[in-house]
Short mmCIF file of C-alpha atoms and ligand atoms in Angstrom, two decimals:
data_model
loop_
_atom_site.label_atom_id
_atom_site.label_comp_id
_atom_site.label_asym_id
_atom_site.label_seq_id
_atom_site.Cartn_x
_atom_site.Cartn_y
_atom_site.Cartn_z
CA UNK D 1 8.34 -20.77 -14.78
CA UNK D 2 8.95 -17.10 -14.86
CA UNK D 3 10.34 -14.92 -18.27
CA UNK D 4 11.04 -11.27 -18.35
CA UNK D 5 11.99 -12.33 -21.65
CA UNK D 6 8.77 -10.92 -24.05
CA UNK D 7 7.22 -13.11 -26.64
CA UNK D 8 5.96 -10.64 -28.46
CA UNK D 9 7.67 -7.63 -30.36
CA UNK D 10 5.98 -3.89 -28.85
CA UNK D 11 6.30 -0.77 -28.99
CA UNK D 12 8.56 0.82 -25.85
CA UNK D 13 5.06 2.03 -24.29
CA UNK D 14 4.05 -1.32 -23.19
CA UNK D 15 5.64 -4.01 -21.55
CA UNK D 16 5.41 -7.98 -22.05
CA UNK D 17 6.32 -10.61 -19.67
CA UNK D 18 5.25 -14.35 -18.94
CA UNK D 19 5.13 -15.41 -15.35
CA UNK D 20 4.02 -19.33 -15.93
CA UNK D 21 0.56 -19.67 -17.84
CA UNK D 22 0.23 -16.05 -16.62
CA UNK D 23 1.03 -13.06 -19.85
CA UNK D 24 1.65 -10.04 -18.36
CA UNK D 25 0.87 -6.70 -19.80
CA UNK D 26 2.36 -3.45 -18.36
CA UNK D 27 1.27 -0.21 -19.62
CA UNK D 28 4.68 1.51 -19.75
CA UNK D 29 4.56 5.30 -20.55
CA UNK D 30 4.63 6.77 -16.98
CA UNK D 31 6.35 10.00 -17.85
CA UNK D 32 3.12 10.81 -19.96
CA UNK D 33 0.90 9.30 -17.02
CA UNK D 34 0.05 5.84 -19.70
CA UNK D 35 -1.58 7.84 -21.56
CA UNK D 36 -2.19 5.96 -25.06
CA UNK D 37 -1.22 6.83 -28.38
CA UNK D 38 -2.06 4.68 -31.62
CA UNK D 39 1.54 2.91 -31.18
CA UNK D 40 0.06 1.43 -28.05
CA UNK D 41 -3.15 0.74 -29.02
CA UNK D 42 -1.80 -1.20 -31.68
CA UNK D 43 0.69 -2.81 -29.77
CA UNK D 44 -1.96 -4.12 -27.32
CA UNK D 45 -3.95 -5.26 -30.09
CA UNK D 46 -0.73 -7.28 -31.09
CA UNK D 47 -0.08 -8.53 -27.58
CA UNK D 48 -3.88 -9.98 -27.21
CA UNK D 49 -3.13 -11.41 -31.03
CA UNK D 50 -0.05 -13.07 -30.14
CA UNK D 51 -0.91 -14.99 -26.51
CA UNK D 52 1.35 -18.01 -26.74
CA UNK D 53 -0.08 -22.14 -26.15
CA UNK D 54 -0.04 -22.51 -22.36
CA UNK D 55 -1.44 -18.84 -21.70
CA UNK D 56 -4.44 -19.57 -19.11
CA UNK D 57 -4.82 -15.83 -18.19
CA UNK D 58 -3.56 -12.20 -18.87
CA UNK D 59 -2.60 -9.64 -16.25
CA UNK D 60 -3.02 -5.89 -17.44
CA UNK D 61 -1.40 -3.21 -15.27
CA UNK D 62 0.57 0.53 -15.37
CA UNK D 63 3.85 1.30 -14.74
CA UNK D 64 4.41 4.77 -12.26
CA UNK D 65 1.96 6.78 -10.55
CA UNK D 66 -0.76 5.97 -12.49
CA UNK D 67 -2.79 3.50 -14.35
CA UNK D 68 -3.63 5.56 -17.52
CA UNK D 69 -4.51 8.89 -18.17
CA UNK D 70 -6.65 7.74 -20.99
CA UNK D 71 -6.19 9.38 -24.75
CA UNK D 72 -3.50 10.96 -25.91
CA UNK D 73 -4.51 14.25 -25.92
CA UNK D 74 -1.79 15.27 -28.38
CA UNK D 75 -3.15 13.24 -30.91
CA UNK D 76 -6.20 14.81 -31.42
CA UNK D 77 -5.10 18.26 -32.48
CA UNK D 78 -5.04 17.26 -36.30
CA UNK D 79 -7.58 14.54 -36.36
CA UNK D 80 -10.27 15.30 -39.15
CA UNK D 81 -13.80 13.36 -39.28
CA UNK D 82 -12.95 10.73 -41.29
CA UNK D 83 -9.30 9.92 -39.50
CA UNK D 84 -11.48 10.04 -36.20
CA UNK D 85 -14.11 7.25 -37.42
CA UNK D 86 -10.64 5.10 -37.99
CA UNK D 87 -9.02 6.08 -34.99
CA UNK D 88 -12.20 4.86 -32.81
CA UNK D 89 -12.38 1.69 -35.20
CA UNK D 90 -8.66 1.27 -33.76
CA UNK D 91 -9.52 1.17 -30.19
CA UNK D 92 -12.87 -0.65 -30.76
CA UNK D 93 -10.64 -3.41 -32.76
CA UNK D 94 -7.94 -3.44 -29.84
CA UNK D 95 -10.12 -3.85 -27.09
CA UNK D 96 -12.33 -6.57 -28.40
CA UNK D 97 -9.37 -8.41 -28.62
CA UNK D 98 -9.49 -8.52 -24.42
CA UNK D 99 -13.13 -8.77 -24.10
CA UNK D 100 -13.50 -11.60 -26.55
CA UNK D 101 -10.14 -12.75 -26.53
CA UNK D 102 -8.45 -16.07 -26.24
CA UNK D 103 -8.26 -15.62 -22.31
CA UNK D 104 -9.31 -14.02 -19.43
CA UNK D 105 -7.77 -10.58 -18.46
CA UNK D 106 -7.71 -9.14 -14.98
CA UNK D 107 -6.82 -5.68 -15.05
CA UNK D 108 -5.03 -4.24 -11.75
CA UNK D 109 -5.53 -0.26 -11.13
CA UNK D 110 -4.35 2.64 -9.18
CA UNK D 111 -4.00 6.52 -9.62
CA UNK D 112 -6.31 8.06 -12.58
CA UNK D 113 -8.10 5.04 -14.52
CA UNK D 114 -9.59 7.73 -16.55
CA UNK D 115 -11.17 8.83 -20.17
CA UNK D 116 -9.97 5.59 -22.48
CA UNK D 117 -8.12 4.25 -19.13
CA UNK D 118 -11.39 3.49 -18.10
CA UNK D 119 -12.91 2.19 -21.61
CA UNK D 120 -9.38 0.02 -21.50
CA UNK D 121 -10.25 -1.02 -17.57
CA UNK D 122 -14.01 -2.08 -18.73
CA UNK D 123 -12.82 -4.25 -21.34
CA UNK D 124 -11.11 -6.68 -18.75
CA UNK D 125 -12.88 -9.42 -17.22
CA UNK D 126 -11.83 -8.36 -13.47
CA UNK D 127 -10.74 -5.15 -12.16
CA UNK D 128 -8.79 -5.52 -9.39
CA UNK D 129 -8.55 -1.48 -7.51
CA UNK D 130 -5.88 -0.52 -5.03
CA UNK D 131 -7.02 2.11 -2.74
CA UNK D 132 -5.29 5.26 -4.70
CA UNK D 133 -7.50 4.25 -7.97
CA UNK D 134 -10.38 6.84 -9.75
CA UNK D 135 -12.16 7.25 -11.93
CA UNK D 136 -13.71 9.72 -14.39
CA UNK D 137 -14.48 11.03 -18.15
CA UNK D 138 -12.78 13.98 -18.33
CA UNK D 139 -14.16 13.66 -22.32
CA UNK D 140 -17.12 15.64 -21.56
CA UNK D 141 -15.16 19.03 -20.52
CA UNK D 142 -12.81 18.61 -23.31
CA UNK D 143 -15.36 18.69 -25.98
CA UNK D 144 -15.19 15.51 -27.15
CA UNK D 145 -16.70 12.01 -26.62
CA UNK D 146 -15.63 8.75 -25.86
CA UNK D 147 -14.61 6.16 -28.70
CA UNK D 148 -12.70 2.63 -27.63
CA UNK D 149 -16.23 1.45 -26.92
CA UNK D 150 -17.07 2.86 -23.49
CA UNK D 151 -20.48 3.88 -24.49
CA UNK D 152 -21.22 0.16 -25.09
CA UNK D 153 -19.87 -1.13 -22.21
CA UNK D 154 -20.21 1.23 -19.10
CA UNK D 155 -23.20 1.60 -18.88
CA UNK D 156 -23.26 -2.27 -18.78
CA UNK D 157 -21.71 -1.88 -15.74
CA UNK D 158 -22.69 1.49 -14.11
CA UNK D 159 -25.66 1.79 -15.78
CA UNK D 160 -27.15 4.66 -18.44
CA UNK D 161 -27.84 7.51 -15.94
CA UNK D 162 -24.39 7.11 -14.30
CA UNK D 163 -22.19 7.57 -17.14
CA UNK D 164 -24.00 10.25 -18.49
CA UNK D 165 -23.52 12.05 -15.05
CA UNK D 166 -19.92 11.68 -15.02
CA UNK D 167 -19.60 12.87 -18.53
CA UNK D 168 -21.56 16.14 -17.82
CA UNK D 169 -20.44 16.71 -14.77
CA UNK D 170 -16.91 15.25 -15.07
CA UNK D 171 -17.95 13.85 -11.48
CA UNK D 172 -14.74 11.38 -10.15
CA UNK D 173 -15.72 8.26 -8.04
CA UNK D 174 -13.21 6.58 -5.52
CA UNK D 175 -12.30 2.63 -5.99
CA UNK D 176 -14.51 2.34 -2.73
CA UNK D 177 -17.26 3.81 -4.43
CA UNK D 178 -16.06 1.85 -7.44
CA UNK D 179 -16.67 -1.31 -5.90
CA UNK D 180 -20.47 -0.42 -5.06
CA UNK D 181 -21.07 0.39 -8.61
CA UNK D 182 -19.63 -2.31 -10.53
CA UNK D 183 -15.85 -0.58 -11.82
CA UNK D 184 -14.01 -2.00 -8.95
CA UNK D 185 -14.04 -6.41 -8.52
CA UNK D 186 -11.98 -6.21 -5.79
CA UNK D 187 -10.50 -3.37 -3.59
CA UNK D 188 -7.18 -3.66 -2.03
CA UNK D 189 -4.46 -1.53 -0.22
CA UNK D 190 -1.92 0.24 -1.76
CA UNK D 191 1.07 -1.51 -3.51
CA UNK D 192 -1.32 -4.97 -3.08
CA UNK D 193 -2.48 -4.49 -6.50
CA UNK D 194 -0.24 -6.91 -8.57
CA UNK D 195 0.11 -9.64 -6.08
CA UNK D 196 -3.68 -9.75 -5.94
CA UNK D 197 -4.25 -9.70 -9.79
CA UNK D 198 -1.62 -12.24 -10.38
CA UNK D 199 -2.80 -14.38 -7.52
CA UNK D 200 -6.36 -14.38 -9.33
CA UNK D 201 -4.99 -14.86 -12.66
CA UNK D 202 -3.55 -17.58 -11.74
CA UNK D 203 -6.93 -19.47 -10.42
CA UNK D 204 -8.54 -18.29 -13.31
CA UNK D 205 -6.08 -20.28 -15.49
CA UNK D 206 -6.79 -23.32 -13.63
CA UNK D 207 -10.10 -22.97 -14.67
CA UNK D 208 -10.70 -25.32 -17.82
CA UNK D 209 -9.96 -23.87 -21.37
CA UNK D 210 -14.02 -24.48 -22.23
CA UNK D 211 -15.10 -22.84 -18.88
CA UNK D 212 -13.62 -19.76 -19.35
CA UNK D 213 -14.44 -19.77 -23.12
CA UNK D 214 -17.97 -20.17 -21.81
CA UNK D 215 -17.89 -17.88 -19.17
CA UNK D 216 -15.95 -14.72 -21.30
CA UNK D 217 -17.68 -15.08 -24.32
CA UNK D 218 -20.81 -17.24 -23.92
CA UNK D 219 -22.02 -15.42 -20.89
CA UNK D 220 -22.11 -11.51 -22.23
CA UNK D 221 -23.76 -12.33 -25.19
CA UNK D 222 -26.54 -14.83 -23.44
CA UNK D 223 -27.12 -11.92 -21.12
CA UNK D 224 -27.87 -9.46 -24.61
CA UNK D 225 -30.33 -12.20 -25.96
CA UNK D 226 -33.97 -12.72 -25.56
CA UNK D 227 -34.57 -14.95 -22.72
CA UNK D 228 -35.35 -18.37 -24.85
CA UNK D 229 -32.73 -17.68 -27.49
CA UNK D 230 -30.53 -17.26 -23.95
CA UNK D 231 -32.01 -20.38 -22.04
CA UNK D 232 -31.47 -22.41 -25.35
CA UNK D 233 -27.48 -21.05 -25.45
CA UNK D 234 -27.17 -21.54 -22.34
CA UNK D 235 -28.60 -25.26 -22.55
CA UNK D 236 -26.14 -25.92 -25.14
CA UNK D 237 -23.34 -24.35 -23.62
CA UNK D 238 -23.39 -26.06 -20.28
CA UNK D 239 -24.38 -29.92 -22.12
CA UNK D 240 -20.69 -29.01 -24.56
CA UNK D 241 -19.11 -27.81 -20.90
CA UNK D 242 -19.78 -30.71 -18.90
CA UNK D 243 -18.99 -33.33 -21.64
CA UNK D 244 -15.23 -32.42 -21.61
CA UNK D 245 -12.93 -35.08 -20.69
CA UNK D 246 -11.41 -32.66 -18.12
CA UNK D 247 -14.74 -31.63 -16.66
CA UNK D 248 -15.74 -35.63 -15.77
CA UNK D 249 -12.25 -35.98 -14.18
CA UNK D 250 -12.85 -32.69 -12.15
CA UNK D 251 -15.91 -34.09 -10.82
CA UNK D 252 -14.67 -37.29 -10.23
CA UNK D 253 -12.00 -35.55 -8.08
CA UNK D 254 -14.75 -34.16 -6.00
CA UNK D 255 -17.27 -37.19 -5.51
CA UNK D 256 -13.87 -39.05 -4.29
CA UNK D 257 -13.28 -36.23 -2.24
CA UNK D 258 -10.10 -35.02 -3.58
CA UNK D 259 -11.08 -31.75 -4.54
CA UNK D 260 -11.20 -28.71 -2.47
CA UNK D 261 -15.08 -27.84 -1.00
CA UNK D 262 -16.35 -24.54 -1.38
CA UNK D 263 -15.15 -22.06 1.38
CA UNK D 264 -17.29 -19.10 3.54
CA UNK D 265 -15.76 -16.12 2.45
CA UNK D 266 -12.70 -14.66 4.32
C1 1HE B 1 -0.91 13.64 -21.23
C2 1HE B 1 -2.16 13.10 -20.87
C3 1HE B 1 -3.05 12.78 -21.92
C4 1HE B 1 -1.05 13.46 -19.07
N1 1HE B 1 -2.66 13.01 -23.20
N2 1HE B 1 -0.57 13.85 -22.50
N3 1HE B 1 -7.59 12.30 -20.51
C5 1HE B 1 -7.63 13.37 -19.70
O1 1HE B 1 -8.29 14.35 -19.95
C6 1HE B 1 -6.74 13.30 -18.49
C7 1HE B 1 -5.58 14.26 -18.67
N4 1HE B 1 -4.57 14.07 -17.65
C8 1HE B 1 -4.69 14.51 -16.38
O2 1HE B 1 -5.73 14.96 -15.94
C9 1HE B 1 -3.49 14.37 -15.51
O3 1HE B 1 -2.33 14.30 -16.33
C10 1HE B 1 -3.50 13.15 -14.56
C11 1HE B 1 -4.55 13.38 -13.45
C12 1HE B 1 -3.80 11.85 -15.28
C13 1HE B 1 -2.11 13.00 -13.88
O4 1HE B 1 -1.72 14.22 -13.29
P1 1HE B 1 -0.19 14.46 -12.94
O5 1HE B 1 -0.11 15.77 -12.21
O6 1HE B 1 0.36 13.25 -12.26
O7 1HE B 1 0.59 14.55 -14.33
P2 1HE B 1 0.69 15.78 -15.38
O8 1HE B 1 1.74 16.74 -14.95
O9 1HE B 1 -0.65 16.34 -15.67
O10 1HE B 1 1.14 15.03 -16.72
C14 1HE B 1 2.48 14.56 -16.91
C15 1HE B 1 2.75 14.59 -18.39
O11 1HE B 1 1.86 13.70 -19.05
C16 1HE B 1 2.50 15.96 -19.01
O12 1HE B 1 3.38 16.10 -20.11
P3 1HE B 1 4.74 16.97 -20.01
O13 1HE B 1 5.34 16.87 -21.38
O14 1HE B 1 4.29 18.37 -19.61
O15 1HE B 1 5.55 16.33 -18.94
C17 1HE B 1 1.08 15.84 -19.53
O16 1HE B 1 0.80 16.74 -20.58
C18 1HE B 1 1.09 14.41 -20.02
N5 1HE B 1 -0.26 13.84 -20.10
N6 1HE B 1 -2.23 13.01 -19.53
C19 1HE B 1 -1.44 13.52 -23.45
N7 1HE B 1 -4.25 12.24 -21.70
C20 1HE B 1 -10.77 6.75 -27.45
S1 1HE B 1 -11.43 8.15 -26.91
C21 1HE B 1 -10.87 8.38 -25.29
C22 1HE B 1 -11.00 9.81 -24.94
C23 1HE B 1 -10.22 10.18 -23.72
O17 1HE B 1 -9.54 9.40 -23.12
S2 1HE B 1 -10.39 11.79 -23.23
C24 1HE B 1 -9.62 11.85 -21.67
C25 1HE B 1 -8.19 12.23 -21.79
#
């Protein structure tokens, strides 16, 4: 089944759409390069609140030349202390929502995926990069910081030393060099983007529910732990996993041999 219709009322920055157990997202502000202002962050924070029964996966992605130029510069001008510790709490609440959401989100990115365009990129599950995407944090030369939580999770993926180069410097790193660092899952041509993401979001809903439950919000927080506080999770995790009625059948499928083997890659 596939709905332009939205199921969700947002703001005219941002897009919804349902393409069968598939939400999609659209970041739709191209005339200001998706850059995002507290309507948007707010509306994505409603979008992630508001997944419908039947959603298996959510695909994030920007309208126009670009994925998102990050903050809203404009916003800034007036911002005192306090309304900046609120404004951060904003993002941080929004993008939690993906990370430890209902679903998985695969993210699909081209043009600048910069400043909070790249906290919003980190907060998906998979990034999927055309060839035009880049990254940077411009934050450093602009005399400010980050705040929708990339100091918590980059360096999860690029590691300490990395970010901190790129916020000094304001060094910019291709998708190709993307995909050796951890910021790009999978790297494809131009325009190859959305077929991609949507083709992946769509295996990753035919994962069980408990799977990806396991595997979104299980998994990060086993990796923070000590390792017998993770071996015991992870004990516990996999003995609730396998139990499922829909797990037994799926491995039933396969000791019958009606389920697909496991391929060499392509
Ligand atoms: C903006 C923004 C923005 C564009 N806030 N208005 N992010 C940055 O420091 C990146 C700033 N943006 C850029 O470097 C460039 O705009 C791009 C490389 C992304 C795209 O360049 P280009 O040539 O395609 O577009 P443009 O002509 O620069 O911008 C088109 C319009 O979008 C223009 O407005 P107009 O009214 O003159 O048409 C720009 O002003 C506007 N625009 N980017 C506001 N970011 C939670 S903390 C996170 C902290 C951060 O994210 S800091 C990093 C901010």
């Amino acid at each position: 089944m596939s709905s332009r219709k939205p199921f969700v009322e947002l703001p005219a920055s941002l897009g919804a759409s349902r393409q069968g157990a598939i939400a999609v997202l659209r970041l739709a502000r191209p005339h200001k390069r998706n850059a995002l202002d507290d309507e948007t962050i707010s509306g994505i924070e409603t979008f992630f609140s508001s997944l419908p029964d039947g959603i298996g996966a959510v695909l994030l992605h920007g309208e126009g030349e670009h994925f998102s130029a990050g903050l809203d510069l404009s916003e800034l001008e007036e911002q005192d202390i306090t309304q900046g510790i609120a404004h951060s709490g904003l993002w941080h609440r929004a993008f939690e929502k993906i990370q430890f959401g209902k679903v998985p989100v695969v993210a699909v990115l081209h043009g600048a995926v910069v400043g909070g365009g790249l906290e919003l990129a980190a907060a998906a599950h998979v990034r999927v990069a055309e060839r035009s995407a880049y990254y940077a944090l411009p934050e450093g030369s602009r005399g400010i910081y980050v705040g929708g939580g990339g100091s918590v999770r980059l360096p999860r993926l690029i590691g300490v030393a990395r970010m901190m180069d790129m916020m000094l410097t304001g060094r910019t790193y291709s998708a190709e060099e993307g995909q050796a660092m951890g910021l790009t899952t999978y790297l494809v041509e131009p325009g190859q983007g959305f077929a991609k993401g949507l083709e992946l979001a769509q295996r990753i809903a035919g994962n069980t529910t408990l799977t990806n439950f396991a595997v979104t919000h299980a998994l990060p927080r086993i990796a923070e732990s000590d390792p017998a506080s993770g071996y015991a999770m992870e004990a516990l995790m996999s003995s609730i996993a396998q139990a499922d009625g829909e797990a037994k059948a799926r491995l039933k499928a396969f000791l019958q041999k009606r389920a697909s083997k496991v391929t060499r890659p392509r």
